[in-house]
PDB file of C-alpha atoms in Angstrom:
ATOM      1  CA  MET A 821     125.425 121.357  11.690  1.00 41.00           C
ATOM      2  CA  ASN A 822     127.698 122.958  14.233  1.00 50.00           C
ATOM      3  CA  PRO A 823     128.241 126.741  14.555  1.00 50.00           C
ATOM      4  CA  ALA A 824     131.121 126.574  12.110  1.00 49.00           C
ATOM      5  CA  GLY A 825     128.826 125.107   9.468  1.00 47.00           C
ATOM      6  CA  GLU A 826     130.457 121.704   9.499  1.00 54.00           C
ATOM      7  CA  GLY A 827     128.731 118.341   9.944  1.00 53.00           C
ATOM      8  CA  LEU A 828     129.821 115.552  12.283  1.00 53.00           C
ATOM      9  CA  ARG A 829     133.333 114.432  11.406  1.00 66.00           C
ATOM     10  CA  GLN A 830     134.934 111.091  12.232  1.00 75.00           C
ATOM     11  CA  LEU A 831     138.387 111.026  13.799  1.00 73.00           C
ATOM     12  CA  ASP A 832     141.025 110.119  11.236  1.00 73.00           C
ATOM     13  CA  ALA A 833     143.395 107.195  11.849  1.00 79.00           C
ATOM     14  CA  VAL A 834     146.364 109.435  12.680  1.00 75.00           C
ATOM     15  CA  SER A 835     144.405 111.301  15.373  1.00 75.00           C
ATOM     16  CA  VAL A 836     143.196 108.042  16.901  1.00 76.00           C
ATOM     17  CA  LEU A 837     146.739 106.677  17.071  1.00 78.00           C
ATOM     18  CA  ASN A 838     147.906 109.986  18.536  1.00 77.00           C
ATOM     19  CA  ALA A 839     145.312 109.757  21.301  1.00 79.00           C
ATOM     20  CA  LYS A 840     146.310 106.157  22.001  1.00 78.00           C
ATOM     21  CA  ALA A 841     150.016 107.013  22.139  1.00 82.00           C
ATOM     22  CA  THR A 842     149.266 109.928  24.455  1.00 85.00           C
ATOM     23  CA  LEU A 843     147.318 107.674  26.795  1.00 81.00           C
ATOM     24  CA  VAL A 844     150.112 105.075  26.830  1.00 82.00           C
ATOM     25  CA  HIS A 845     152.570 107.872  27.614  1.00 84.00           C
ATOM     26  CA  LEU A 846     150.462 109.248  30.466  1.00 82.00           C
ATOM     27  CA  LEU A 847     149.888 105.789  31.940  1.00 81.00           C
ATOM     28  CA  GLY A 848     153.624 105.225  31.737  1.00 83.00           C
ATOM     29  CA  ARG A 849     154.135 108.252  33.975  1.00 84.00           C
ATOM     30  CA  ALA A 850     151.864 106.541  36.508  1.00 84.00           C
ATOM     31  CA  GLY A 851     154.007 103.419  36.405  1.00 84.00           C
ATOM     32  CA  VAL A 852     151.982 101.309  33.967  1.00 80.00           C
ATOM     33  CA  HIS A 853     154.200  99.366  31.587  1.00 85.00           C
ATOM     34  CA  PRO A 854     153.531 100.267  27.921  1.00 83.00           C
ATOM     35  CA  GLU A 855     152.677  96.654  27.101  1.00 83.00           C
ATOM     36  CA  HIS A 856     150.047  96.596  29.858  1.00 81.00           C
ATOM     37  CA  ALA A 857     148.657  99.953  28.770  1.00 82.00           C
ATOM     38  CA  GLU A 858     148.367  98.713  25.174  1.00 82.00           C
ATOM     39  CA  GLU A 859     146.488  95.635  26.391  1.00 82.00           C
ATOM     40  CA  LEU A 860     143.965  97.682  28.367  1.00 81.00           C
ATOM     41  CA  ILE A 861     143.395 100.097  25.500  1.00 83.00           C
ATOM     42  CA  GLY A 862     142.990  97.161  23.128  1.00 82.00           C
ATOM     43  CA  LEU A 863     140.303  95.653  25.340  1.00 81.00           C
ATOM     44  CA  VAL A 864     138.440  98.960  25.436  1.00 82.00           C
ATOM     45  CA  GLN A 865     138.607  99.168  21.647  1.00 82.00           C
ATOM     46  CA  ALA A 866     137.380  95.590  21.214  1.00 80.00           C
ATOM     47  CA  GLY A 867     134.600  96.170  23.742  1.00 80.00           C
ATOM     48  CA  THR A 868     133.456  99.348  22.021  1.00 81.00           C
ATOM     49  CA  LEU A 869     133.193  97.486  18.725  1.00 79.00           C
ATOM     50  CA  ALA A 870     131.279  94.659  20.431  1.00 80.00           C
ATOM     51  CA  VAL A 871     128.801  97.167  21.876  1.00 82.00           C
ATOM     52  CA  ALA A 872     128.400  98.755  18.440  1.00 79.00           C
ATOM     53  CA  HIS A 873     127.696  95.305  17.002  1.00 77.00           C
ATOM     54  CA  THR A 874     124.976  94.738  19.607  1.00 80.00           C
ATOM     55  CA  GLU A 875     123.382  98.109  18.860  1.00 79.00           C
ATOM     56  CA  ILE A 876     123.416  97.491  15.114  1.00 75.00           C
ATOM     57  CA  SER A 877     121.856  94.062  15.637  1.00 74.00           C
ATOM     58  CA  ARG A 878     119.066  95.580  17.721  1.00 73.00           C
ATOM     59  CA  SER A 879     118.337  98.330  15.219  1.00 67.00           C
ATOM     60  CA  GLY A 880     118.115  95.734  12.465  1.00 61.00           C
ATOM     61  CA  GLU A 881     115.200  94.086  14.253  1.00 67.00           C
ATOM     62  CA  SER A 882     112.977  97.137  13.710  1.00 71.00           C
ATOM     63  CA  ALA A 883     112.973  97.772   9.978  1.00 69.00           C
ATOM     64  CA  PRO A 884     110.678 100.615   8.769  1.00 72.00           C
ATOM     65  CA  ARG A 885     107.810  98.504   7.399  1.00 70.00           C
ATOM     66  CA  GLU A 886     105.810 101.587   6.427  1.00 74.00           C
ATOM     67  CA  LYS A 887     108.094 102.085   3.420  1.00 75.00           C
ATOM     68  CA  GLY A 888     107.202  98.736   1.952  1.00 75.00           C
ATOM     69  CA  GLU A 889     108.450  95.178   2.163  1.00 78.00           C
ATOM     70  CA  PRO A 890     111.341  95.527  -0.342  1.00 81.00           C
ATOM     71  CA  TYR A 891     112.720  98.495   1.622  1.00 79.00           C
ATOM     72  CA  ALA A 892     112.349  96.646   4.947  1.00 76.00           C
ATOM     73  CA  SER A 893     114.005  93.566   3.498  1.00 79.00           C
ATOM     74  CA  GLY A 894     116.928  95.637   2.230  1.00 80.00           C
ATOM     75  CA  TRP A 895     117.170  97.353   5.605  1.00 76.00           C
ATOM     76  CA  LEU A 896     117.440  94.007   7.404  1.00 79.00           C
ATOM     77  CA  ASP A 897     119.983  92.663   4.932  1.00 79.00           C
ATOM     78  CA  GLY A 898     122.090  95.789   5.326  1.00 80.00           C
ATOM     79  CA  ALA A 899     121.897  95.707   9.117  1.00 78.00           C
ATOM     80  CA  HIS A 900     122.922  92.048   9.172  1.00 78.00           C
ATOM     81  CA  ALA A 901     125.838  92.713   6.817  1.00 82.00           C
ATOM     82  CA  VAL A 902     127.095  95.639   8.898  1.00 79.00           C
ATOM     83  CA  GLY A 903     126.594  93.655  12.105  1.00 80.00           C
ATOM     84  CA  ASP A 904     128.552  90.682  10.777  1.00 82.00           C
ATOM     85  CA  GLU A 905     131.399  92.935   9.675  1.00 81.00           C
ATOM     86  CA  LEU A 906     131.503  94.678  13.040  1.00 80.00           C
ATOM     87  CA  ALA A 907     131.574  91.300  14.802  1.00 81.00           C
ATOM     88  CA  ASP A 908     134.586  90.294  12.688  1.00 82.00           C
ATOM     89  CA  ILE A 909     136.374  93.584  13.402  1.00 79.00           C
ATOM     90  CA  ALA A 910     135.649  93.235  17.142  1.00 78.00           C
ATOM     91  CA  GLU A 911     137.073  89.707  17.105  1.00 80.00           C
ATOM     92  CA  ARG A 912     140.236  90.886  15.356  1.00 82.00           C
ATOM     93  CA  ALA A 913     140.616  93.708  17.876  1.00 77.00           C
ATOM     94  CA  LEU A 914     140.279  91.234  20.739  1.00 77.00           C
ATOM     95  CA  ARG A 915     142.874  88.940  19.183  1.00 80.00           C
ATOM     96  CA  ASP A 916     145.218  91.900  18.813  1.00 77.00           C
ATOM     97  CA  ALA A 917     144.725  92.749  22.500  1.00 74.00           C
ATOM     98  CA  VAL A 918     145.034  89.318  24.122  1.00 76.00           C
ATOM     99  CA  GLY A 919     146.051  86.899  21.382  1.00 70.00           C
ATOM    100  CA  ALA A 920     144.202  84.273  19.403  1.00 59.00           C
ATOM    101  CA  ASP A 921     141.474  82.225  21.032  1.00 56.00           C
ATOM    102  CA  PRO A 922     143.179  78.856  21.594  1.00 52.00           C
ATOM    103  CA  SER A 923     141.315  75.605  21.128  1.00 48.00           C
ATOM    104  CA  GLN A 924     140.187  73.755  24.235  1.00 46.00           C
ATOM    105  CA  GLY A 925     142.960  71.202  23.831  1.00 48.00           C
ATOM    106  CA  SER A 926     145.723  73.719  23.156  1.00 49.00           C
ATOM    107  CA  ALA A 927     148.644  73.925  25.542  1.00 44.00           C
ATOM    108  CA  ASP A 928     148.188  77.710  25.496  1.00 49.00           C
ATOM    109  CA  ALA A 929     144.539  77.556  26.545  1.00 55.00           C
ATOM    110  CA  HIS A 930     145.488  78.356  30.148  1.00 62.00           C
ATOM    111  CA  ARG A 931     148.571  80.524  29.968  1.00 78.00           C
ATOM    112  CA  PRO A 932     150.035  81.939  33.226  1.00 87.00           C
ATOM    113  CA  VAL A 933     147.939  84.718  34.731  1.00 91.00           C
ATOM    114  CA  GLY A 934     149.151  88.107  33.543  1.00 86.00           C
ATOM    115  CA  ARG A 935     149.572  91.285  35.569  1.00 86.00           C
ATOM    116  CA  MET A 936     146.702  93.126  33.902  1.00 85.00           C
ATOM    117  CA  GLU A 937     144.410  90.106  34.204  1.00 89.00           C
ATOM    118  CA  LEU A 938     145.074  90.172  37.923  1.00 91.00           C
ATOM    119  CA  GLU A 939     144.528  93.921  38.193  1.00 88.00           C
ATOM    120  CA  ARG A 940     141.234  93.716  36.288  1.00 89.00           C
ATOM    121  CA  ALA A 941     140.086  90.935  38.629  1.00 93.00           C
ATOM    122  CA  LYS A 942     140.963  93.085  41.661  1.00 91.00           C
ATOM    123  CA  VAL A 943     138.811  95.909  40.337  1.00 90.00           C
ATOM    124  CA  ALA A 944     135.948  93.515  39.570  1.00 92.00           C
ATOM    125  CA  VAL A 945     135.788  91.981  43.061  1.00 93.00           C
ATOM    126  CA  GLY A 946     136.441  95.327  44.725  1.00 90.00           C
ATOM    127  CA  THR A 947     133.431  96.801  42.928  1.00 91.00           C
ATOM    128  CA  LEU A 948     131.045  93.981  43.869  1.00 93.00           C
ATOM    129  CA  TYR A 949     132.084  93.254  47.452  1.00 93.00           C
ATOM    130  CA  PRO A 950     130.715  96.466  49.084  1.00 92.00           C
ATOM    131  CA  SER A 951     127.211  95.584  47.898  1.00 93.00           C
ATOM    132  CA  PHE A 952     127.288  92.516  50.149  1.00 93.00           C
ATOM    133  CA  ALA A 953     129.588  93.339  53.050  1.00 88.00           C
ATOM    134  CA  ALA A 954     131.257  96.224  54.814  1.00 81.00           C
ATOM    135  CA  VAL A 955     134.996  96.658  54.478  1.00 73.00           C
ATOM    136  CA  SER A 956     136.704  94.463  57.040  1.00 68.00           C
ATOM    137  CA  ASP A 957     139.773  95.110  59.136  1.00 63.00           C
ATOM    138  CA  LEU A 958     140.968  91.673  58.105  1.00 61.00           C
ATOM    139  CA  ASP A 959     141.863  91.210  54.483  1.00 61.00           C
ATOM    140  CA  PRO A 960     144.083  88.137  53.999  1.00 59.00           C
ATOM    141  CA  GLU A 961     147.468  89.107  52.633  1.00 64.00           C
ATOM    142  CA  VAL A 962     147.288  86.408  49.987  1.00 77.00           C
ATOM    143  CA  SER A 963     144.656  88.158  47.861  1.00 86.00           C
ATOM    144  CA  GLU A 964     146.805  88.020  44.738  1.00 90.00           C
ATOM    145  CA  GLN A 965     147.503  84.314  45.204  1.00 92.00           C
ATOM    146  CA  VAL A 966     143.777  83.655  45.640  1.00 94.00           C
ATOM    147  CA  LEU A 967     142.849  85.569  42.485  1.00 95.00           C
ATOM    148  CA  THR A 968     145.673  83.909  40.563  1.00 95.00           C
ATOM    149  CA  ALA A 969     144.248  80.510  41.512  1.00 95.00           C
ATOM    150  CA  VAL A 970     140.760  81.641  40.465  1.00 96.00           C
ATOM    151  CA  LEU A 971     141.934  82.990  37.101  1.00 95.00           C
ATOM    152  CA  GLY A 972     144.013  79.874  36.559  1.00 95.00           C
ATOM    153  CA  THR A 973     140.788  77.910  36.057  1.00 95.00           C
ATOM    154  CA  MET A 974     139.953  79.977  32.951  1.00 94.00           C
ATOM    155  CA  SER A 975     141.275  80.278  29.437  1.00 90.00           C
ATOM    156  CA  THR A 976     142.854  83.524  28.286  1.00 85.00           C
ATOM    157  CA  ARG A 977     139.686  84.510  26.436  1.00 83.00           C
ATOM    158  CA  GLU A 978     137.483  83.730  29.451  1.00 90.00           C
ATOM    159  CA  ARG A 979     139.580  86.043  31.606  1.00 91.00           C
ATOM    160  CA  THR A 980     138.877  88.991  29.303  1.00 86.00           C
ATOM    161  CA  GLY A 981     135.164  88.754  30.134  1.00 87.00           C
ATOM    162  CA  TYR A 982     135.621  87.844  33.780  1.00 92.00           C
ATOM    163  CA  ALA A 983     134.128  91.037  35.228  1.00 91.00           C
ATOM    164  CA  GLY A 984     130.902  90.409  33.330  1.00 91.00           C
ATOM    165  CA  ARG A 985     130.831  86.761  34.388  1.00 93.00           C
ATOM    166  CA  LEU A 986     131.306  87.721  38.047  1.00 95.00           C
ATOM    167  CA  THR A 987     128.613  90.398  37.855  1.00 94.00           C
ATOM    168  CA  ARG A 988     126.124  87.941  36.368  1.00 95.00           C
ATOM    169  CA  PHE A 989     126.916  85.442  39.132  1.00 96.00           C
ATOM    170  CA  ALA A 990     126.391  88.074  41.837  1.00 96.00           C
ATOM    171  CA  SER A 991     123.099  89.128  40.275  1.00 96.00           C
ATOM    172  CA  ALA A 992     121.793  85.577  39.901  1.00 96.00           C
ATOM    173  CA  HIS A 993     122.704  84.660  43.506  1.00 96.00           C
ATOM    174  CA  ARG A 994     122.182  88.017  45.196  1.00 96.00           C
ATOM    175  CA  VAL A 995     119.816  86.811  47.940  1.00 95.00           C
ATOM    176  CA  HIS A 996     122.010  83.811  48.685  1.00 95.00           C
ATOM    177  CA  LEU A 997     125.133  85.977  48.868  1.00 96.00           C
ATOM    178  CA  GLU A 998     123.430  88.530  51.109  1.00 94.00           C
ATOM    179  CA  GLN A 999     122.450  85.772  53.532  1.00 94.00           C
ATOM    180  CA  LEU A1000     125.926  84.259  53.451  1.00 94.00           C
ATOM    181  CA  TYR A1001     127.766  87.500  54.239  1.00 93.00           C
ATOM    182  CA  ALA A1002     125.215  88.427  56.896  1.00 92.00           C
ATOM    183  CA  GLN A1003     125.827  85.115  58.661  1.00 92.00           C
ATOM    184  CA  TYR A1004     129.577  84.743  58.199  1.00 91.00           C
ATOM    185  CA  GLY A1005     131.035  88.009  56.920  1.00 87.00           C
ATOM    186  CA  PRO A1006     132.120  91.289  58.543  1.00 86.00           C
ATOM    187  CA  GLY A1007     129.763  92.310  61.347  1.00 82.00           C
ATOM    188  CA  SER A1008     128.501  88.774  61.956  1.00 86.00           C
ATOM    189  CA  ALA A1009     128.902  86.791  65.160  1.00 82.00           C
ATOM    190  CA  ILE A1010     131.474  84.540  63.490  1.00 81.00           C
ATOM    191  CA  ALA A1011     135.080  85.193  64.558  1.00 70.00           C
ATOM    192  CA  ILE A1012     137.126  86.832  61.834  1.00 72.00           C
ATOM    193  CA  HIS A1013     139.956  84.332  62.251  1.00 74.00           C
ATOM    194  CA  GLY A1014     139.688  80.744  61.104  1.00 81.00           C
ATOM    195  CA  ARG A1015     138.079  78.943  58.189  1.00 87.00           C
ATOM    196  CA  TYR A1016     135.737  81.847  57.385  1.00 90.00           C
ATOM    197  CA  SER A1017     138.479  84.459  57.164  1.00 87.00           C
ATOM    198  CA  LEU A1018     138.252  84.729  53.400  1.00 90.00           C
ATOM    199  CA  LEU A1019     134.730  86.130  53.671  1.00 91.00           C
ATOM    200  CA  HIS A1020     136.388  89.278  54.996  1.00 89.00           C
ATOM    201  CA  SER A1021     138.142  89.714  51.658  1.00 89.00           C
ATOM    202  CA  PRO A1022     136.642  90.874  48.335  1.00 91.00           C
ATOM    203  CA  THR A1023     138.324  87.846  46.758  1.00 93.00           C
ATOM    204  CA  SER A1024     135.713  85.618  48.420  1.00 94.00           C
ATOM    205  CA  ILE A1025     133.175  86.511  45.715  1.00 95.00           C
ATOM    206  CA  ALA A1026     135.585  85.263  43.065  1.00 96.00           C
ATOM    207  CA  VAL A1027     136.186  82.026  44.935  1.00 96.00           C
ATOM    208  CA  LEU A1028     132.477  81.446  45.488  1.00 97.00           C
ATOM    209  CA  GLU A1029     131.746  81.858  41.773  1.00 97.00           C
ATOM    210  CA  ARG A1030     134.337  79.204  40.951  1.00 96.00           C
ATOM    211  CA  LEU A1031     133.087  76.902  43.711  1.00 95.00           C
ATOM    212  CA  VAL A1032     129.656  76.966  42.099  1.00 95.00           C
ATOM    213  CA  THR A1033     130.729  76.709  38.460  1.00 95.00           C
ATOM    214  CA  GLU A1034     134.149  74.991  38.377  1.00 95.00           C
ATOM    215  CA  PRO A1035     134.779  73.343  41.785  1.00 95.00           C
ATOM    216  CA  SER A1036     137.213  70.660  40.578  1.00 95.00           C
ATOM    217  CA  ALA A1037     139.362  73.075  38.596  1.00 95.00           C
ATOM    218  CA  LEU A1038     139.410  75.514  41.519  1.00 96.00           C
ATOM    219  CA  ARG A1039     140.529  72.858  43.995  1.00 96.00           C
ATOM    220  CA  GLU A1040     143.312  71.832  41.636  1.00 95.00           C
ATOM    221  CA  GLU A1041     144.601  75.406  41.311  1.00 95.00           C
ATOM    222  CA  TRP A1042     144.093  75.991  45.045  1.00 96.00           C
ATOM    223  CA  ASP A1043     146.244  72.995  45.972  1.00 95.00           C
ATOM    224  CA  ALA A1044     148.911  73.952  43.428  1.00 94.00           C
ATOM    225  CA  ALA A1045     149.108  77.438  44.987  1.00 93.00           C
ATOM    226  CA  GLU A1046     149.346  75.869  48.479  1.00 94.00           C
ATOM    227  CA  LEU A1047     146.554  78.079  49.789  1.00 93.00           C
ATOM    228  CA  PRO A1048     144.936  77.190  53.150  1.00 91.00           C
ATOM    229  CA  PRO A1049     142.528  74.262  52.574  1.00 94.00           C
ATOM    230  CA  ALA A1050     140.466  75.483  55.546  1.00 93.00           C
ATOM    231  CA  TRP A1051     139.477  78.656  53.669  1.00 92.00           C
ATOM    232  CA  LEU A1052     138.021  76.682  50.790  1.00 93.00           C
ATOM    233  CA  GLU A1053     136.283  74.323  53.206  1.00 93.00           C
ATOM    234  CA  GLY A1054     134.887  77.275  55.136  1.00 92.00           C
ATOM    235  CA  LEU A1055     133.472  78.932  52.023  1.00 94.00           C
ATOM    236  CA  THR A1056     131.926  75.648  50.913  1.00 94.00           C
ATOM    237  CA  ARG A1057     130.241  75.136  54.283  1.00 92.00           C
ATOM    238  CA  ALA A1058     129.054  78.739  54.453  1.00 92.00           C
ATOM    239  CA  TRP A1059     127.592  78.582  50.938  1.00 94.00           C
ATOM    240  CA  ASP A1060     125.760  75.321  51.663  1.00 91.00           C
ATOM    241  CA  SER A1061     124.405  76.462  55.033  1.00 87.00           C
ATOM    242  CA  ALA A1062     123.184  79.811  53.684  1.00 78.00           C
ATOM    243  CA  ALA A1063     121.183  78.120  50.941  1.00 65.00           C
TER     244      ALA A1063
END
């Protein structure tokens, strides 16, 4: 109980919508288009529900056995039911934010890269890059074109979880990446101009992840964007030599 004698209260629907509208309004003052603000808020909502689903699923694994088997069985059934419902709500929230999950063969499976998808990718690579390399004086001016090519290899739904995918890649290949940037990145003996230039840009982490997981799709998008072939060749050589 709080000092006023009231228990924990949930926010009502009107107050939630008011907070959302206020945030959209404030982001609009900063130059964010309302549609983009709605998309970001929708992703946060869907992600919060997904986290809640994970927590419920975990709690359901530890039923209080000391109260007897029927109680524990009911506990597990209830946890599974709540978890399933939360998963459905999270999926609906994600569809509301970014659209339905198209089938693999759908023409909409790889829609054009959106502004917020690009901005989220910038934040993702900008967060990871400093853990491998110092900020360089040379950052190719085609960063957006590079990230657009990278995101073009993914479906709309895959792009929503791109930051997590990139973080998992960096974690799984941390030693390899550290060696690569030490040998070819900022501060190395390699000249900053030439085929290894992209290693001086945070976007290089994004390109490397695609080179490892979807090389054919990346090369197709790279050629379509008319990006320097030497950069892709340089990253490929650097990755192989640092192995």
